[in-house]
PDB file of C-alpha atoms in Angstrom:
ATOM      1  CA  UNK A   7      73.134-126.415   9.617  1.00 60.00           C
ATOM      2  CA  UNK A   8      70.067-128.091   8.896  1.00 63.00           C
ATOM      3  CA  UNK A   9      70.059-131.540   8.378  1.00 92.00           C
ATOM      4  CA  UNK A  10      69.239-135.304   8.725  1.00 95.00           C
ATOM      5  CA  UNK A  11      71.357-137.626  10.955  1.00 95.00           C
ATOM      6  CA  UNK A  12      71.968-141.221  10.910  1.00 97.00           C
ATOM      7  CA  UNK A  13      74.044-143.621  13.145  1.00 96.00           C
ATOM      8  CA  UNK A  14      75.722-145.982  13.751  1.00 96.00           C
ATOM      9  CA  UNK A  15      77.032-145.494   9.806  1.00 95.00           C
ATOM     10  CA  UNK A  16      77.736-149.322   9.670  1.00 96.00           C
ATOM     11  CA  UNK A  17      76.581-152.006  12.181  1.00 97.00           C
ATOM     12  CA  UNK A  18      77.258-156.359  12.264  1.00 97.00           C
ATOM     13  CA  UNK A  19      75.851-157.750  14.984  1.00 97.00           C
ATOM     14  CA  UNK A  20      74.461-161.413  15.975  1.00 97.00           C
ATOM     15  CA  UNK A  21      71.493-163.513  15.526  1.00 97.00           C
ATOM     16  CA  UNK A  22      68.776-162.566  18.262  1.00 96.00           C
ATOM     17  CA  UNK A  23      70.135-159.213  19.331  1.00 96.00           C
ATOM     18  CA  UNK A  24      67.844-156.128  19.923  1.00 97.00           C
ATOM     19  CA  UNK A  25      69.236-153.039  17.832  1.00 96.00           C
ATOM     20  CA  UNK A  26      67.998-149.418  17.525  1.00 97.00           C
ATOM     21  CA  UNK A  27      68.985-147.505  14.296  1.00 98.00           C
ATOM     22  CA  UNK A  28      68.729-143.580  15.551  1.00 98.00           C
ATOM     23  CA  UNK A  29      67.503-140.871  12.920  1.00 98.00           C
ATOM     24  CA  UNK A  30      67.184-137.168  14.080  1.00 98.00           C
ATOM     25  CA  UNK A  31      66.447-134.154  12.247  1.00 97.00           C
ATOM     26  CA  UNK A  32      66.912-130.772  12.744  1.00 94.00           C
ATOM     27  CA  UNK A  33      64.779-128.988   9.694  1.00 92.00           C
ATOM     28  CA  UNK A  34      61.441-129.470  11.815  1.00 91.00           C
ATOM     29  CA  UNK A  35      59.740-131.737   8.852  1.00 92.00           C
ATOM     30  CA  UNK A  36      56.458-133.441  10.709  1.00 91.00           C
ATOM     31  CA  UNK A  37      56.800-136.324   8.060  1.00 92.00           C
ATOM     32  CA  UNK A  38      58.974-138.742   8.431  1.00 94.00           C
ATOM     33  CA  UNK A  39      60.239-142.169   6.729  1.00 94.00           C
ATOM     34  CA  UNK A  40      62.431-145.180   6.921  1.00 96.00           C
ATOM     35  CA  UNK A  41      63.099-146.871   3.587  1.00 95.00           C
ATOM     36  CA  UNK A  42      64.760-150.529   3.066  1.00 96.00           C
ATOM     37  CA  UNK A  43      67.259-150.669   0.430  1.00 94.00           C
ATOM     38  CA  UNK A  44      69.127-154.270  -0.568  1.00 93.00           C
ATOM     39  CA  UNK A  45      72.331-153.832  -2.594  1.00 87.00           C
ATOM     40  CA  UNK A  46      71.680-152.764  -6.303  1.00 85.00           C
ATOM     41  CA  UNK A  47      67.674-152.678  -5.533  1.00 89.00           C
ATOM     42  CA  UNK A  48      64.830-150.755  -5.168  1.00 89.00           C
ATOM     43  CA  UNK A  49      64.053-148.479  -1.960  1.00 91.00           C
ATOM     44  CA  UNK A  50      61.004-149.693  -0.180  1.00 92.00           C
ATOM     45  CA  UNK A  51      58.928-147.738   2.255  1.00 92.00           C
ATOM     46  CA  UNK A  52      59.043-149.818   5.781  1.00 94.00           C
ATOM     47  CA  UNK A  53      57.627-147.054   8.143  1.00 95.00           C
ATOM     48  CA  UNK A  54      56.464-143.536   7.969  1.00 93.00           C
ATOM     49  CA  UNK A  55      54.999-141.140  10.458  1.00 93.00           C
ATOM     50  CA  UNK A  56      52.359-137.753   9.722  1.00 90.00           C
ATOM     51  CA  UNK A  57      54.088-136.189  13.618  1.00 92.00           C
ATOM     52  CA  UNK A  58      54.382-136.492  17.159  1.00 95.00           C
ATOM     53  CA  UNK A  59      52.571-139.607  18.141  1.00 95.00           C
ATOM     54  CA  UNK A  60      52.018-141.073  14.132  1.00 93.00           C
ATOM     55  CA  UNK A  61      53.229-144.009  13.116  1.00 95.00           C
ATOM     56  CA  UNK A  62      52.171-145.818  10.298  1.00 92.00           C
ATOM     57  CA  UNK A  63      53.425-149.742   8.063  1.00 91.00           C
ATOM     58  CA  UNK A  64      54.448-148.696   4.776  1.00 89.00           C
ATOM     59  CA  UNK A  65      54.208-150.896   1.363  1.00 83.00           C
ATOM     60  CA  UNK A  66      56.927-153.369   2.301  1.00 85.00           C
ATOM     61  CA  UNK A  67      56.225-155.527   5.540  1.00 84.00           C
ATOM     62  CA  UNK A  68      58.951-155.260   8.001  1.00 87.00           C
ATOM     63  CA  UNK A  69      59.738-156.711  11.609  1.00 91.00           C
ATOM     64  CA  UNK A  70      60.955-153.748  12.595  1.00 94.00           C
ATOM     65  CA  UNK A  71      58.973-150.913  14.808  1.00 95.00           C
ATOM     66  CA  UNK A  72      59.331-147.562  14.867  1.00 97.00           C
ATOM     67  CA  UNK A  73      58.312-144.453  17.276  1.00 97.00           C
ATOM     68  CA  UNK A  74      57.778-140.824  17.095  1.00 97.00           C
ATOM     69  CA  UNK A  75      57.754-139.911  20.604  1.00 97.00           C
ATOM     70  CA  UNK A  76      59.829-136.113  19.351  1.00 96.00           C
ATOM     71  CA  UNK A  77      59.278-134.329  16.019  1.00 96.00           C
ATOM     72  CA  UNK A  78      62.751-134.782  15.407  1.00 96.00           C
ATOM     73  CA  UNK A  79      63.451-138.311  16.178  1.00 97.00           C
ATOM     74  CA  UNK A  80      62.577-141.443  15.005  1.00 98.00           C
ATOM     75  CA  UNK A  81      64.245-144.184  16.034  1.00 98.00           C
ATOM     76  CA  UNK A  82      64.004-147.607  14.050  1.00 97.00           C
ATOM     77  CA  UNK A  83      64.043-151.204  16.459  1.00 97.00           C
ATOM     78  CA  UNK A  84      64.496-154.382  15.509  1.00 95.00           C
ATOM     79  CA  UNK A  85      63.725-156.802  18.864  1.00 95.00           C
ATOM     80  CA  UNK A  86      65.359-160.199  17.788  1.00 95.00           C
ATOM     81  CA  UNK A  87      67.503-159.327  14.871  1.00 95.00           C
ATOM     82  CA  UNK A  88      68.275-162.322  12.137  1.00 95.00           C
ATOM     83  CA  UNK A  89      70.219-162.581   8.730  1.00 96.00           C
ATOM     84  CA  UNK A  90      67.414-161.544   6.872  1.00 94.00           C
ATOM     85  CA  UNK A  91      67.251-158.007   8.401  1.00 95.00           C
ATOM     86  CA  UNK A  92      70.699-157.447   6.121  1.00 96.00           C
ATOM     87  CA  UNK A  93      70.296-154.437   4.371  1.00 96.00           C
ATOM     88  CA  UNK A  94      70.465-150.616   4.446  1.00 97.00           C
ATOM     89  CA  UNK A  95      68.056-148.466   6.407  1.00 97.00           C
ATOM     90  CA  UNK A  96      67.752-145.148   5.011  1.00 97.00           C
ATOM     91  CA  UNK A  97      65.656-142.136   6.808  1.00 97.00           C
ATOM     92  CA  UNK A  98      64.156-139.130   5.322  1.00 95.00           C
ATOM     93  CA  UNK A  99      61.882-136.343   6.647  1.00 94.00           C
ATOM     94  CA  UNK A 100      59.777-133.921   4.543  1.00 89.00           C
ATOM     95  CA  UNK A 101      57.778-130.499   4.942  1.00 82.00           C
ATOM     96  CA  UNK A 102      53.595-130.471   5.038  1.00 71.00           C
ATOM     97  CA  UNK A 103      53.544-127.854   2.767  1.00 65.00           C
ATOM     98  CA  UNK A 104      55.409-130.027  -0.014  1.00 62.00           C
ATOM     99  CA  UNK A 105      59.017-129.820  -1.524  1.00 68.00           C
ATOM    100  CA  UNK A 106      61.138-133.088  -1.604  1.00 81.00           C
ATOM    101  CA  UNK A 107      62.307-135.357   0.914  1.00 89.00           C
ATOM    102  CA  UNK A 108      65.731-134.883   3.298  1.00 92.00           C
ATOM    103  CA  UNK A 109      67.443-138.282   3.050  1.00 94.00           C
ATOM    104  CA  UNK A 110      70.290-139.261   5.540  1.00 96.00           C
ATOM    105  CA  UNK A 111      73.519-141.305   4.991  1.00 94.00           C
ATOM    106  CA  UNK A 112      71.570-144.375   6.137  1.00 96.00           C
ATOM    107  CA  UNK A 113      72.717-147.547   8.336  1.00 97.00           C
ATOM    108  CA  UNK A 114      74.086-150.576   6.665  1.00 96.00           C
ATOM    109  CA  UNK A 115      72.827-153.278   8.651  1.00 97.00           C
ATOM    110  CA  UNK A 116      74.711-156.936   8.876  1.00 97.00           C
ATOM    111  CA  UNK A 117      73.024-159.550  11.252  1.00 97.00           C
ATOM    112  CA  UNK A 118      75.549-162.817  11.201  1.00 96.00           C
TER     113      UNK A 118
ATOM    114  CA  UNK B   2      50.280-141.983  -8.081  1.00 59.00           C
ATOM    115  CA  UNK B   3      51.100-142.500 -11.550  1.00 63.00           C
ATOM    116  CA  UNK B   4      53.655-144.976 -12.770  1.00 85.00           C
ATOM    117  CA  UNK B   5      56.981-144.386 -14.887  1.00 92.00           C
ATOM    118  CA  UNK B   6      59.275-145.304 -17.063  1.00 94.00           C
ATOM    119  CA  UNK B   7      63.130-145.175 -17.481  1.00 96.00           C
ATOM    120  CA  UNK B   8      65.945-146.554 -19.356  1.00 97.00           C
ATOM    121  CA  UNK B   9      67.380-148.924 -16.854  1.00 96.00           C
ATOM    122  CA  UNK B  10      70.618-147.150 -18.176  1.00 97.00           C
ATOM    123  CA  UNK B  11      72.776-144.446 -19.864  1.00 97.00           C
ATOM    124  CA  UNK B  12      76.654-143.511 -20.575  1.00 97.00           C
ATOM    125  CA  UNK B  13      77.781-139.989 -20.633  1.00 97.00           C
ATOM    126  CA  UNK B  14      81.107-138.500 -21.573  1.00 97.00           C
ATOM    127  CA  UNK B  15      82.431-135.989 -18.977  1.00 97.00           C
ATOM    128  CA  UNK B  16      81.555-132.034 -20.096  1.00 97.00           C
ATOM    129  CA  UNK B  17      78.704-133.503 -21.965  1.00 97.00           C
ATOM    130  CA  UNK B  18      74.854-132.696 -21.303  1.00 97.00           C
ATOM    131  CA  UNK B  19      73.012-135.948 -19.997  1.00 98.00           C
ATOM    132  CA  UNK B  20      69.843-135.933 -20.960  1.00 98.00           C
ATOM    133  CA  UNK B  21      67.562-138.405 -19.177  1.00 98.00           C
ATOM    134  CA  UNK B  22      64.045-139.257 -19.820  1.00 97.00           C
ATOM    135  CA  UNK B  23      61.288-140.518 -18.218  1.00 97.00           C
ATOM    136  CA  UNK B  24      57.364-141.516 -19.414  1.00 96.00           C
ATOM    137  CA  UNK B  25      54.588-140.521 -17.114  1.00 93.00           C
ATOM    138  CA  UNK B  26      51.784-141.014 -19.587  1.00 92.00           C
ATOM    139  CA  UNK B  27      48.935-141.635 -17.082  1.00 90.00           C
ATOM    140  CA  UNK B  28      49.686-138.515 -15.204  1.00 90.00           C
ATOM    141  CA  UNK B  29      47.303-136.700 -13.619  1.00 87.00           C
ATOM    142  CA  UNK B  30      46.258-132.797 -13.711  1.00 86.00           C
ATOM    143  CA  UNK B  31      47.931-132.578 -10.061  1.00 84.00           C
ATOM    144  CA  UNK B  32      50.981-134.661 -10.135  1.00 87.00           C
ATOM    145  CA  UNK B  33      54.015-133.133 -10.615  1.00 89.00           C
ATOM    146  CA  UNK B  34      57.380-134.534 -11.548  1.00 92.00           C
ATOM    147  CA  UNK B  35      60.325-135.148  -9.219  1.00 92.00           C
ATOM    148  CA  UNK B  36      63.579-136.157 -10.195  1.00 95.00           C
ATOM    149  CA  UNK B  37      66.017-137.726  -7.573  1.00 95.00           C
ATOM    150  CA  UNK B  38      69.705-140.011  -7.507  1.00 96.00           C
ATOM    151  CA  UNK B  39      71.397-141.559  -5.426  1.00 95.00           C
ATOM    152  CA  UNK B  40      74.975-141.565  -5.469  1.00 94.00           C
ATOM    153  CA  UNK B  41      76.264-144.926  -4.902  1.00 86.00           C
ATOM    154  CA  UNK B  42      74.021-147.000  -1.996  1.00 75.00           C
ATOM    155  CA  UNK B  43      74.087-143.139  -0.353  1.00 88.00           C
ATOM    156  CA  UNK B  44      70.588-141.167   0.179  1.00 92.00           C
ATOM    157  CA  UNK B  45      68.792-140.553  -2.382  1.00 94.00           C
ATOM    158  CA  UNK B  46      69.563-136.052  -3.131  1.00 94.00           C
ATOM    159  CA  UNK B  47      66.940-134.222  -4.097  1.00 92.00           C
ATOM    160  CA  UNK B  48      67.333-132.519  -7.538  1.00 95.00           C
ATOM    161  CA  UNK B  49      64.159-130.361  -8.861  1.00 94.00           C
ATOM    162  CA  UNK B  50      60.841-130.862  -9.557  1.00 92.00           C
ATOM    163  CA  UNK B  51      58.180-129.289 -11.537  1.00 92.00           C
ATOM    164  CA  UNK B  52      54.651-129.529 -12.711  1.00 91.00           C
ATOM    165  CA  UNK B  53      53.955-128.021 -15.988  1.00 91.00           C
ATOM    166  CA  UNK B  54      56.418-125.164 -16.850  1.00 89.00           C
ATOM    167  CA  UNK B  55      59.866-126.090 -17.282  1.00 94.00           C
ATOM    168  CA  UNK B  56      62.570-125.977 -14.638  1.00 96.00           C
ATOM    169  CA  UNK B  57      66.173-124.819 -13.319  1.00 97.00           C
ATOM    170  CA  UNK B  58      68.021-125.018 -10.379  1.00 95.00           C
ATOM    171  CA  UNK B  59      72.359-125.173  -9.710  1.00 94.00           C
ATOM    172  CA  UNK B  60      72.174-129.178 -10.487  1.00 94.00           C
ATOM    173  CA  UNK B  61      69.585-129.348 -13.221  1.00 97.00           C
ATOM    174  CA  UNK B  62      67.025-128.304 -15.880  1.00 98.00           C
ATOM    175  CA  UNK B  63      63.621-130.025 -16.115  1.00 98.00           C
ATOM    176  CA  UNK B  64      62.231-129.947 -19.703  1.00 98.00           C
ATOM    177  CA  UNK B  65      58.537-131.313 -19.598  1.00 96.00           C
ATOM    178  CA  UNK B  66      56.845-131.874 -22.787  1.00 96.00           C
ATOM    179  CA  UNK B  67      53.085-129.610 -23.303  1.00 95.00           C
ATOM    180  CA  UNK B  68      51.296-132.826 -22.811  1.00 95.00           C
ATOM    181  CA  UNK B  69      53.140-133.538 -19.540  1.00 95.00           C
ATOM    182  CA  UNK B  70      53.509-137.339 -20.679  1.00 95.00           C
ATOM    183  CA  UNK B  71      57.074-136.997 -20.451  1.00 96.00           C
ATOM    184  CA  UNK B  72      59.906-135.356 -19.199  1.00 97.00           C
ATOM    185  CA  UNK B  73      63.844-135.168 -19.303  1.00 98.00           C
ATOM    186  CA  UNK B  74      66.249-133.894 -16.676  1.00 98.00           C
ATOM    187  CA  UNK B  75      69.054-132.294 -17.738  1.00 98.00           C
ATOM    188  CA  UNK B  76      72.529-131.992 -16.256  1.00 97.00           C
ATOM    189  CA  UNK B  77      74.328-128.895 -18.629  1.00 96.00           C
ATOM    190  CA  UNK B  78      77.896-130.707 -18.638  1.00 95.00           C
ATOM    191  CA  UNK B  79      78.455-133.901 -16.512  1.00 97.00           C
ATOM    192  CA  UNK B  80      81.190-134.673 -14.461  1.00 97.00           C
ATOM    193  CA  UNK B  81      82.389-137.720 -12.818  1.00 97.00           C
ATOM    194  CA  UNK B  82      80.648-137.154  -9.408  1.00 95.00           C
ATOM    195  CA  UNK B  83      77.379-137.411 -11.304  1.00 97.00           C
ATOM    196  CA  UNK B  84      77.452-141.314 -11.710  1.00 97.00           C
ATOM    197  CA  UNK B  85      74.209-142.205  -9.510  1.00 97.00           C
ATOM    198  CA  UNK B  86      70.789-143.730 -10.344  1.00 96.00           C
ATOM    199  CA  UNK B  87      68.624-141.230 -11.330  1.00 97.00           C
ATOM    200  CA  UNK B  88      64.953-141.634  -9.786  1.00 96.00           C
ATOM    201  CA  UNK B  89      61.518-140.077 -12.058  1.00 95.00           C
ATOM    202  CA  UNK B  90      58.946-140.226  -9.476  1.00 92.00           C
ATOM    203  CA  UNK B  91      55.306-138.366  -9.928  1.00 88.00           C
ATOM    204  CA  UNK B  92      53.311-137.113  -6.933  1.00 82.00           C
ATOM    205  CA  UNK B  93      51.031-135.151  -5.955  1.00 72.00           C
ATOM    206  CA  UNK B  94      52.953-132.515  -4.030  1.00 61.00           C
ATOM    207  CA  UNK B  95      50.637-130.770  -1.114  1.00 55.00           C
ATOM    208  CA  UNK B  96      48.703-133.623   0.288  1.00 57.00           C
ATOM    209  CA  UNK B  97      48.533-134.616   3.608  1.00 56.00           C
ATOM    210  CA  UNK B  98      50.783-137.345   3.363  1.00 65.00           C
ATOM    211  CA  UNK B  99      53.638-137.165   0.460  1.00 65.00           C
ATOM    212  CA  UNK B 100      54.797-140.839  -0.134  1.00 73.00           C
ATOM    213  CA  UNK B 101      57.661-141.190  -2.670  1.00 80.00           C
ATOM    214  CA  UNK B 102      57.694-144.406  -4.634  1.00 82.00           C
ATOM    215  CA  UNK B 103      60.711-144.865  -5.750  1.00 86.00           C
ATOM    216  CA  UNK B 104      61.095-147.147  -8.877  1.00 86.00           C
ATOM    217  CA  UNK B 105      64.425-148.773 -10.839  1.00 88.00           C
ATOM    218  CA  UNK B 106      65.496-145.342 -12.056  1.00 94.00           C
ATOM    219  CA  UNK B 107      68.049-145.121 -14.565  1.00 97.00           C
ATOM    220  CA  UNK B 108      71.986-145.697 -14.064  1.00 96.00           C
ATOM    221  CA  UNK B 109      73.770-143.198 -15.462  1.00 98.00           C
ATOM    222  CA  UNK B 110      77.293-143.773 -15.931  1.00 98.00           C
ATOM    223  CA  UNK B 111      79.611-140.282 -16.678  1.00 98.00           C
ATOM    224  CA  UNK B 112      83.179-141.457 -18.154  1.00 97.00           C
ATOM    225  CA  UNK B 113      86.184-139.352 -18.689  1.00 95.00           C
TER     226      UNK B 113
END
């Protein structure tokens, strides 16, 4: 079945540690997106790529980087993780030809 | 892409219609209107979109007024499971690069 994956699901880990928050799809959208979400806020666009190769800063700023090395994966790193990376990473893909976006079950992120 | 408006939110009694509405009044000729929720910090579903004519799909109806400065989504007879925040977001649909800006939406809250 079609769809887009997310892991790890949950993830606490300490001050100054390198993480990589995997998204894969398996629809074969050439757009893809990660969105920052805090508890009970808006989503804000962090990343976003147009295909293979495309990577592009969205509205919010983020310390993160991303890559798009296959169409469907891109993985989200953070180098040197701290407290105020806390939040939930969600990643979507979408179709050139329009439609809506494919959201995953995101990755609730806790740096202590 | 133009900017809307939504009750921040609404209560629903189960086997009721919701009835949600959203303003779009600077809308342009080629946006059309998306409606997404997100079910409790999960990723944001897809639910129906539409530009002009009105709209139906298994989760929804999509009522947009002649002028196209407003819209509702409909959901025929709520149940529980829809509790979410409900996202109006207007786009244009088939350009190279579809960025969804999502806003506060509206909270809908479906009671027995």
């Amino acid at each position: 079945e079609a769809d887009i994956y997310q892991t790890p699901r949950y993830l606490v880990i300490g001050t100054g540690k390198k993480i990589t928050l995997e998204c894969s799809q398996t629809m074969g959208h050439d757009k893809m997106y990660w969105y920052q979400q805090d508890p009970g806020m808006e989503l804000h666009l962090i990343h976003y790529s147009y295909g293979v190769n495309s990577t592009e800063k969205g509205d919010l700023s983020s310390e993160s980087t991303v890559s798009r090395i296959r169409t469907e994966h891109f993985p989200l790193t953070l180098e040197s993780a701290r407290p105020s990376h806390t939040s939930q990473y969600l990643c979507a893909s979408s179709h050139s030809g329009g439609g809506g976006y494919t959201f995953g079950s995101g990755t609730r992120l806790t740096v202590v | 892409d133009a900017k809307t408006t939504q009750p921040p939110s609404m209560d629903c009694a189960e086997g009721r219609a919701a009835n949600l509405p959203c303003n779009h009044s600077t809308i342009s000729g080629n946006e059309y209107v998306y409606w997404y929720r997100q079910i409790h910090s999960q990723g944001p579903q897809y639910i129906i979109h539409g530009l002009k004519n009105n709209e139906t799909n298994e989760m929804a109806s999509l009522i947009i007024t002649e002028d196209r400065k407003s819209s509702t989504l409909i959901l025929p007879h709520a149940t529980l499971r829809d509790t979410a925040v409900y996202y109006c977001i207007v786009r244009v649909a088939n350009t190279g690069f579809q960025k969804l800006v999502f806003g506060t939406g509206t909270r809908l809250l479906v009671s027995p």
